[in-house]
Coordinates of N, CA and C and ligand atoms in Angstrom, one line a residue:
M15 N 0.7 -1.2 -0.1 CA 0.0 -0.1 0.1 C 0.9 1.2 -0.2
T16 N 0.6 2.1 -0.9 CA 1.5 3.4 -1.0 C 0.7 4.2 0.2
V17 N 1.5 5.2 0.6 CA 1.0 6.2 1.7 C -0.3 6.6 1.0
K18 N -0.3 7.1 -0.2 CA -1.7 7.7 -0.8 C -2.8 6.8 -0.5
N19 N -2.5 5.4 -0.8 CA -3.6 4.5 -0.5 C -4.1 4.3 1.0
I20 N -3.0 4.5 1.7 CA -3.3 4.3 3.3 C -4.1 5.5 3.7
L21 N -3.7 6.7 3.2 CA -4.4 7.8 3.6 C -6.0 7.5 2.9
F22 N -6.0 7.1 2.0 CA -7.4 7.2 1.3 C -8.2 6.1 2.1
A23 N -7.7 4.8 2.4 CA -8.3 3.9 3.3 C -8.8 4.5 4.5
A24 N -8.0 5.3 5.2 CA -8.2 5.9 6.5 C -9.3 6.9 6.3
L25 N -9.5 7.7 5.4 CA -10.5 8.7 4.9 C -11.8 7.9 4.7
A26 N -11.8 6.9 4.0 CA -12.9 5.9 3.7 C -13.4 5.5 5.0
A27 N -12.7 5.0 5.9 CA -13.0 4.4 7.1 C -13.7 5.5 8.0
S28 N -13.2 6.7 8.0 CA -13.7 7.8 8.8 C -15.2 8.1 8.3
V29 N -15.1 8.2 6.8 CA -16.5 8.6 6.3 C -17.6 7.6 6.8
L30 N -17.2 6.3 6.6 CA -18.1 5.1 7.1 C -18.6 5.2 8.5
V31 N -17.4 5.4 9.3 CA -17.8 5.6 10.7 C -18.9 6.7 11.0
G32 N -18.5 7.9 10.5 CA -19.3 9.1 10.5 C -20.8 8.6 10.0
T33 N -20.7 8.0 8.8 CA -22.2 7.8 8.4 C -22.9 6.8 9.2
S34 N -22.5 5.7 9.7 CA -23.1 5.0 10.6 C -23.5 5.8 12.1
G35 N -22.6 6.8 12.7 CA -22.9 7.4 13.6 C -24.2 8.4 13.5
V36 N -24.3 8.7 12.1 CA -25.7 9.6 11.9 C -26.7 8.7 11.7
R37 N -26.6 7.5 11.4 CA -27.8 6.6 11.1 C -28.3 6.2 12.8
Q38 N -27.3 6.1 13.7 CA -27.7 5.8 14.8 C -28.5 6.9 15.7
L39 N -28.0 8.0 15.3 CA -28.7 9.2 16.0 C -30.0 9.4 15.4
R40 N -30.2 9.1 14.2 CA -31.5 9.2 13.6 C -32.4 8.0 14.1
A41 N -31.9 7.0 14.5 CA -32.9 6.0 15.0 C -33.2 6.6 16.5
E42 N -32.2 7.0 17.2 CA -32.8 7.6 18.6 C -33.9 8.8 18.2
E43 N -33.3 9.3 17.4 CA -34.2 10.6 17.1 C -35.8 10.1 17.0
N44 N -36.0 9.0 16.4 CA -37.2 8.7 16.2 C -38.1 8.1 17.4
E45 N -37.3 8.2 18.5 CA -37.9 7.7 19.8 C -38.3 9.0 20.6
R46 N -37.9 10.1 19.9 CA -38.0 11.4 20.8 C -39.3 12.0 20.9
V47 N -39.9 12.0 19.9 CA -41.2 12.8 19.7 C -42.2 11.7 20.4
A48 N -42.7 11.9 21.5 CA -43.7 11.0 22.0 C -45.1 11.4 21.7
F49 N -46.2 10.6 21.9 CA -47.6 11.3 21.7 C -47.9 12.1 22.7
P50 N -48.6 13.4 22.3 CA -48.4 14.5 23.1 C -49.9 14.3 23.9
H51 N -50.3 13.4 24.5 CA -51.4 13.4 25.4 C -51.8 14.6 25.9
G52 N -53.1 15.1 26.0 CA -53.7 16.2 26.5 C -53.6 17.7 25.5
Y53 N -53.1 17.1 24.3 CA -53.0 18.4 23.3 C -54.2 19.0 23.0
E54 N -55.4 18.4 23.2 CA -56.8 19.0 22.9 C -56.9 20.2 23.9
A55 N -56.3 20.1 24.9 CA -56.2 21.4 25.9 C -55.6 22.6 25.4
G56 N -54.8 22.4 24.3 CA -54.3 23.8 23.9 C -55.2 24.3 22.7
V57 N -54.7 25.2 21.9 CA -55.5 26.0 21.1 C -55.8 25.2 19.6
H58 N -56.9 25.1 19.4 CA -57.5 24.4 18.2 C -57.5 25.6 17.1
Y59 N -56.3 25.7 16.3 CA -56.2 26.9 15.5 C -56.5 26.8 14.3
A60 N -56.9 25.8 13.6 CA -57.2 25.8 12.2 C -57.9 24.3 11.8
T61 N -58.6 24.3 10.6 CA -59.2 23.2 10.2 C -58.7 23.5 8.7
V62 N -58.4 22.3 8.2 CA -57.9 22.3 6.6 C -58.5 21.1 5.9
N63 N -59.3 21.4 4.9 CA -60.1 20.6 4.1 C -59.4 20.4 2.6
R64 N -59.2 19.0 2.4 CA -58.7 18.9 0.9 C -59.2 17.6 0.5
G65 N -60.1 17.7 -0.5 CA -60.7 16.4 -1.2 C -61.6 15.7 0.2
G66 N -61.1 14.4 0.3 CA -61.8 13.7 1.3 C -61.1 13.7 2.8
I67 N -59.9 14.7 2.9 CA -59.3 14.7 4.1 C -59.6 16.0 4.8
R68 N -59.8 15.7 6.0 CA -60.1 17.0 7.0 C -58.8 16.9 8.2
E69 N -58.3 18.2 8.1 CA -57.2 18.2 9.2 C -57.6 19.1 10.2
E70 N -57.4 18.6 11.6 CA -57.5 19.6 12.8 C -56.2 19.8 13.3
L71 N -56.1 21.3 13.5 CA -54.6 21.6 14.1 C -54.6 22.4 15.5
F72 N -53.8 21.7 16.1 CA -53.6 22.4 17.5 C -52.3 22.6 17.9
A73 N -52.1 23.7 18.9 CA -50.8 24.0 19.3 C -51.1 24.7 20.6
S74 N -50.0 25.1 21.3 CA -50.1 25.6 22.6 C -50.3 27.1 22.5
R75 N -51.0 27.6 23.6 CA -51.2 29.1 23.6 C -49.7 30.1 23.4
A76 N -48.6 29.4 24.1 CA -47.7 30.1 23.8 C -47.0 30.1 22.5
A77 N -47.3 29.1 21.8 CA -47.1 29.1 20.5 C -47.7 30.1 19.7
V78 N -49.2 30.1 20.0 CA -50.0 31.1 19.2 C -49.5 32.6 19.7
E79 N -48.9 32.8 20.8 CA -48.6 34.3 21.2 C -47.3 34.5 20.5
A80 N -46.5 33.5 20.4 CA -45.1 33.9 19.7 C -45.6 34.1 18.2
A81 N -46.2 33.4 17.5 CA -46.7 33.5 16.3 C -47.1 35.1 16.0
K82 N -48.0 35.5 17.0 CA -48.6 36.9 16.8 C -47.6 37.9 16.9
Q83 N -46.5 37.6 17.4 CA -45.4 38.6 17.5 C -44.3 38.3 16.5
G84 N -44.8 37.4 15.5 CA -43.6 37.0 14.5 C -42.5 36.3 14.8
L85 N -42.5 35.6 16.0 CA -41.4 35.1 16.5 C -41.1 33.6 16.2
P86 N -40.1 33.0 16.0 CA -40.0 31.3 16.0 C -40.8 30.9 17.3
L87 N -41.3 29.7 17.1 CA -42.2 29.1 18.2 C -41.2 28.7 19.3
P88 N -41.7 28.7 20.4 CA -40.9 28.5 21.6 C -40.4 27.2 21.8
E89 N -39.4 26.9 22.4 CA -38.9 25.7 22.6 C -39.8 24.6 23.3
G90 N -40.0 23.5 23.0 CA -41.1 22.6 23.7 C -42.4 22.6 23.0
T91 N -42.6 23.6 21.9 CA -43.7 23.7 21.2 C -43.9 22.2 20.5
V92 N -45.1 21.9 20.7 CA -45.8 20.6 20.0 C -46.9 21.0 19.0
V93 N -46.8 20.8 17.9 CA -48.0 20.9 16.9 C -48.6 19.8 16.4
M94 N -50.0 19.6 16.5 CA -50.6 18.3 16.3 C -51.4 18.5 15.2
L95 N -51.4 17.6 14.2 CA -52.4 17.5 13.1 C -53.1 16.3 13.1
E96 N -54.3 16.4 13.3 CA -55.3 15.1 13.3 C -55.6 15.1 12.0
D97 N -55.5 13.8 11.3 CA -55.8 13.5 9.9 C -57.0 12.5 9.8
Y98 N -58.1 13.2 9.2 CA -59.4 12.3 9.1 C -59.6 12.1 7.6
R99 N -60.0 10.9 7.4 CA -60.2 10.7 6.1 C -61.9 9.9 6.1
Q100 N -62.6 10.6 5.3 CA -64.0 10.3 5.2 C -64.6 10.4 6.8
D101 N -64.1 11.3 7.5 CA -64.6 11.5 8.8 C -64.2 10.7 9.8
R102 N -63.2 9.8 9.5 CA -62.8 8.9 10.4 C -61.2 9.2 10.7
L103 N -60.9 9.2 12.0 CA -59.6 9.4 12.4 C -58.6 8.4 11.7
Y104 N -57.7 8.9 10.9 CA -56.8 8.0 10.4 C -55.4 8.0 10.7
R105 N -54.7 9.1 11.1 CA -53.5 9.2 11.6 C -53.4 10.4 12.5
Y106 N -52.2 10.6 13.1 CA -51.8 12.0 13.7 C -50.4 12.3 13.2
V107 N -50.1 13.4 12.9 CA -48.9 13.7 12.6 C -48.4 15.0 13.6
V108 N -47.2 14.7 14.0 CA -46.7 15.6 15.1 C -45.4 16.3 15.0
M109 N -45.2 17.6 15.2 CA -43.8 18.1 15.1 C -43.6 18.8 16.3
E110 N -42.5 18.4 17.0 CA -42.0 19.1 18.4 C -40.6 19.7 18.2
K111 N -40.5 20.7 19.0 CA -38.9 21.4 19.0 C -38.5 21.4 20.3
R112 N -37.4 21.0 20.2 CA -36.6 21.0 21.7 C -35.1 21.1 21.3
A113 N -34.5 22.0 22.2 CA -33.1 22.5 21.9 C -32.2 21.3 21.7
G114 N -31.5 21.4 20.7 CA -30.3 20.4 20.3 C -30.9 19.3 19.4
W115 N -32.2 19.2 19.4 CA -32.5 18.1 18.5 C -32.2 18.1 17.0
G116 N -32.0 19.3 16.5 CA -31.6 19.5 15.1 C -30.3 18.8 15.0
N117 N -29.3 18.9 16.0 CA -28.0 18.7 15.8 C -27.6 17.3 15.2
A118 N -28.7 16.3 15.4 CA -28.5 14.9 14.8 C -28.6 14.9 13.2
Y119 N -29.2 16.0 12.8 CA -29.3 16.0 11.3 C -28.3 16.9 10.5
P120 N -27.9 16.3 9.3 CA -27.2 17.3 8.5 C -27.8 18.4 8.0
E121 N -27.0 19.3 7.9 CA -27.4 20.7 7.7 C -28.7 20.9 6.5
D122 N -28.4 19.9 5.5 CA -29.3 20.2 4.2 C -30.7 19.5 4.5
I123 N -30.9 18.7 5.5 CA -32.2 18.1 5.9 C -32.6 18.8 7.3
R124 N -31.9 19.3 8.1 CA -32.2 19.9 9.3 C -33.3 20.8 9.2
N125 N -34.2 20.9 10.2 CA -35.2 21.8 10.4 C -35.1 22.5 11.6
G126 N -34.0 23.4 11.8 CA -33.8 23.9 13.2 C -33.8 22.8 14.2
D127 N -34.6 23.0 15.2 CA -34.6 21.9 16.2 C -35.9 21.1 16.2
W128 N -36.4 21.2 15.1 CA -37.8 20.3 15.0 C -37.7 18.9 14.7
D129 N -38.4 18.2 15.2 CA -38.4 16.8 14.9 C -39.9 16.3 14.6
Y130 N -39.8 15.2 13.9 CA -41.4 14.9 13.4 C -41.7 13.5 13.7
R131 N -43.1 13.0 13.8 CA -43.6 11.8 14.0 C -44.8 11.4 13.6
E132 N -45.1 10.4 13.0 CA -46.5 9.9 12.7 C -46.9 8.9 13.5
F133 N -48.2 9.0 14.1 CA -48.8 8.0 14.9 C -50.0 7.5 14.4
R134 N -50.3 6.3 14.4 CA -51.5 5.6 13.9 C -52.5 5.8 14.9
A135 N -53.8 5.6 14.2 CA -55.0 6.0 15.0 C -55.2 5.5 16.3
D136 N -54.4 4.3 16.7 CA -54.3 3.8 18.2 C -53.3 4.6 19.0
K137 N -52.7 5.7 18.4 CA -51.7 6.6 19.1 C -50.3 6.0 19.1
T138 N -50.0 5.0 18.7 CA -48.7 4.2 18.6 C -47.9 4.9 17.4
P139 N -46.5 5.1 17.4 CA -45.7 5.4 16.4 C -45.6 4.4 15.2
N140 N -45.7 5.0 14.2 CA -45.9 4.4 12.8 C -44.2 4.3 12.5
P141 N -43.8 2.9 12.8 CA -42.2 2.8 12.6 C -41.9 2.8 11.1
A142 N -42.8 2.7 10.2 CA -42.5 2.8 8.6 C -42.2 4.2 8.4
E143 N -42.3 5.2 9.1 CA -42.3 6.6 8.9 C -41.0 7.0 9.6
D144 N -39.8 7.2 9.0 CA -38.8 7.7 9.9 C -38.4 9.2 9.8
G145 N -39.2 10.1 9.2 CA -39.4 11.4 9.4 C -38.5 12.1 8.3
T146 N -38.0 11.4 7.6 CA -37.1 12.0 6.5 C -37.9 12.7 5.4
R147 N -39.2 12.1 5.1 CA -40.0 12.8 4.1 C -40.5 14.1 4.8
C148 N -40.8 14.0 6.0 CA -41.4 15.2 6.8 C -40.5 16.4 6.7
L149 N -39.2 16.1 7.0 CA -38.2 17.0 7.0 C -37.9 17.7 5.8
A150 N -38.0 16.9 4.7 CA -37.6 17.6 3.5 C -38.9 18.2 3.0
C151 N -40.0 18.1 3.2 CA -40.8 18.9 2.8 C -41.1 20.3 3.6
H152 N -41.2 19.9 5.0 CA -41.2 21.2 5.9 C -40.2 22.2 5.7
K153 N -39.0 21.8 5.2 CA -37.8 22.4 5.1 C -38.0 23.6 4.3
S154 N -39.1 23.5 3.1 CA -39.4 24.6 2.4 C -40.0 25.8 3.2
Q155 N -40.3 25.7 4.6 CA -41.1 26.7 5.3 C -40.3 27.3 6.3
A156 N -38.6 27.0 6.0 CA -37.9 27.7 6.9 C -37.9 29.2 7.3
G157 N -38.6 29.8 6.6 CA -38.8 31.3 6.8 C -40.0 31.5 7.9
N158 N -40.7 30.5 7.9 CA -42.0 30.5 9.1 C -41.7 29.5 10.1
D159 N -40.3 29.3 10.7 CA -40.1 28.2 11.5 C -40.5 27.0 11.1
F160 N -40.5 26.6 9.7 CA -40.7 25.2 9.3 C -42.2 24.9 9.6
V161 N -43.2 25.9 9.8 CA -44.7 25.7 10.0 C -45.6 25.9 8.8
F162 N -46.1 25.2 8.1 CA -46.9 25.8 6.7 C -47.9 26.6 7.2
T163 N -48.4 26.4 8.5 CA -49.8 27.2 8.8 C -49.6 28.2 9.9
Y164 N -48.2 28.7 9.7 CA -47.9 29.7 10.7 C -48.8 31.0 10.7
D165 N -49.3 31.2 9.5 CA -50.3 32.5 9.4 C -51.5 32.2 10.1
R166 N -52.0 31.0 10.1 CA -53.1 30.5 11.0 C -53.0 30.6 12.2
L167 N -51.9 30.2 12.7 CA -51.5 30.3 14.1 C -51.6 31.7 14.6
R168 N -51.0 32.6 13.8 CA -50.9 34.0 14.1 C -52.4 34.5 14.0
A169 N -53.2 34.2 13.4 CA -54.8 34.6 13.4 C -55.6 34.0 14.3
A170 N -55.1 32.9 15.0 CA -55.8 32.3 15.9 C -56.2 33.2 17.1
R171 N -57.5 32.8 17.8 CA -57.9 33.8 18.9 C -57.2 33.3 20.1
Ligands
HEC176 C1 -45.2 16.9 0.5 C2 -45.2 17.9 1.7 C3 -45.3 17.3 3.3 C4 -44.9 16.3 3.8 C5 -44.0 15.1 3.1 C6 -45.1 16.2 5.1 N1 -45.8 17.3 5.5 FE1 -46.7 18.3 7.3 N2 -47.7 19.7 6.3 C7 -47.6 19.8 5.0 C8 -48.3 21.0 4.6 C9 -48.6 21.6 3.2 C10 -49.2 21.4 5.9 C11 -50.3 22.4 5.9 C12 -51.4 21.8 6.1 C13 -52.1 21.3 4.8 O1 -52.1 22.1 3.9 O2 -52.6 20.2 4.7 C14 -48.5 20.6 6.9 C15 -48.9 20.7 8.2 C16 -48.1 19.9 9.2 C17 -48.4 20.1 10.4 C18 -49.2 21.1 11.1 C19 -48.1 22.4 11.3 C20 -47.6 23.0 10.0 O3 -46.9 23.0 9.7 O4 -48.7 23.5 9.4 C21 -47.7 19.1 11.3 C22 -47.5 18.8 12.8 C23 -47.2 18.3 10.2 N3 -47.4 18.7 8.9 C24 -46.4 17.1 10.4 C25 -45.7 16.3 9.4 C26 -45.0 15.0 9.7 C27 -44.8 14.2 11.2 C28 -44.8 14.6 8.5 C29 -44.1 13.3 8.2 C30 -44.6 12.0 8.7 C31 -45.2 15.6 7.5 N4 -45.8 16.6 8.0 C32 -44.9 15.4 6.2 C33 -46.8 19.2 4.0 C34 -46.0 18.1 4.3

């Protein structure tokens, strides 16, 4: 092995280690957003209808107040979206923001300190959804703290 080859092998090894490190963090990541029992006590700030889908959205009073001031939502914020199909609860999707949670993600997919989780109608997490799609689509809303319905939060009573 030439010196160049040894250097290359070392570099390749460190890249591999780095990658698996990220994977492991991602797996832990998905255990982090727990089902937010009691969310209904917060503010029901919007209903979104699209075709046969009805979405009911909830957030905390503190999140509404922050949005009214045009601020990023406070640490600890949970946004709940109940997803009804033909008027039957189909699933829940949840986003939650905790200091440092974004550190596990590479910058190109990171959504600040938000993380995402889908729960089935029985409130258990859906293991088939690892959150990558959520991050990718919500990234487009970086200017609104990654929340599509930020203006609806703002307008809430
Ligand atoms: C293809 C784009 C896309 C993907 C993928 C996506 N979302 Fe969203 N999400 C939206 C849009 C658009 C809204 C606004 C409500 C609407 O128009 O239906 C929204 C709204 C939300 C809200 C309410 C807060 C807000 O941003 O308005 C939560 C919570 C949420 N999504 C969680 C998730 C989770 C969890 C996942 C992954 C399982 C996910 N989303 C995947 C587009 C997406």
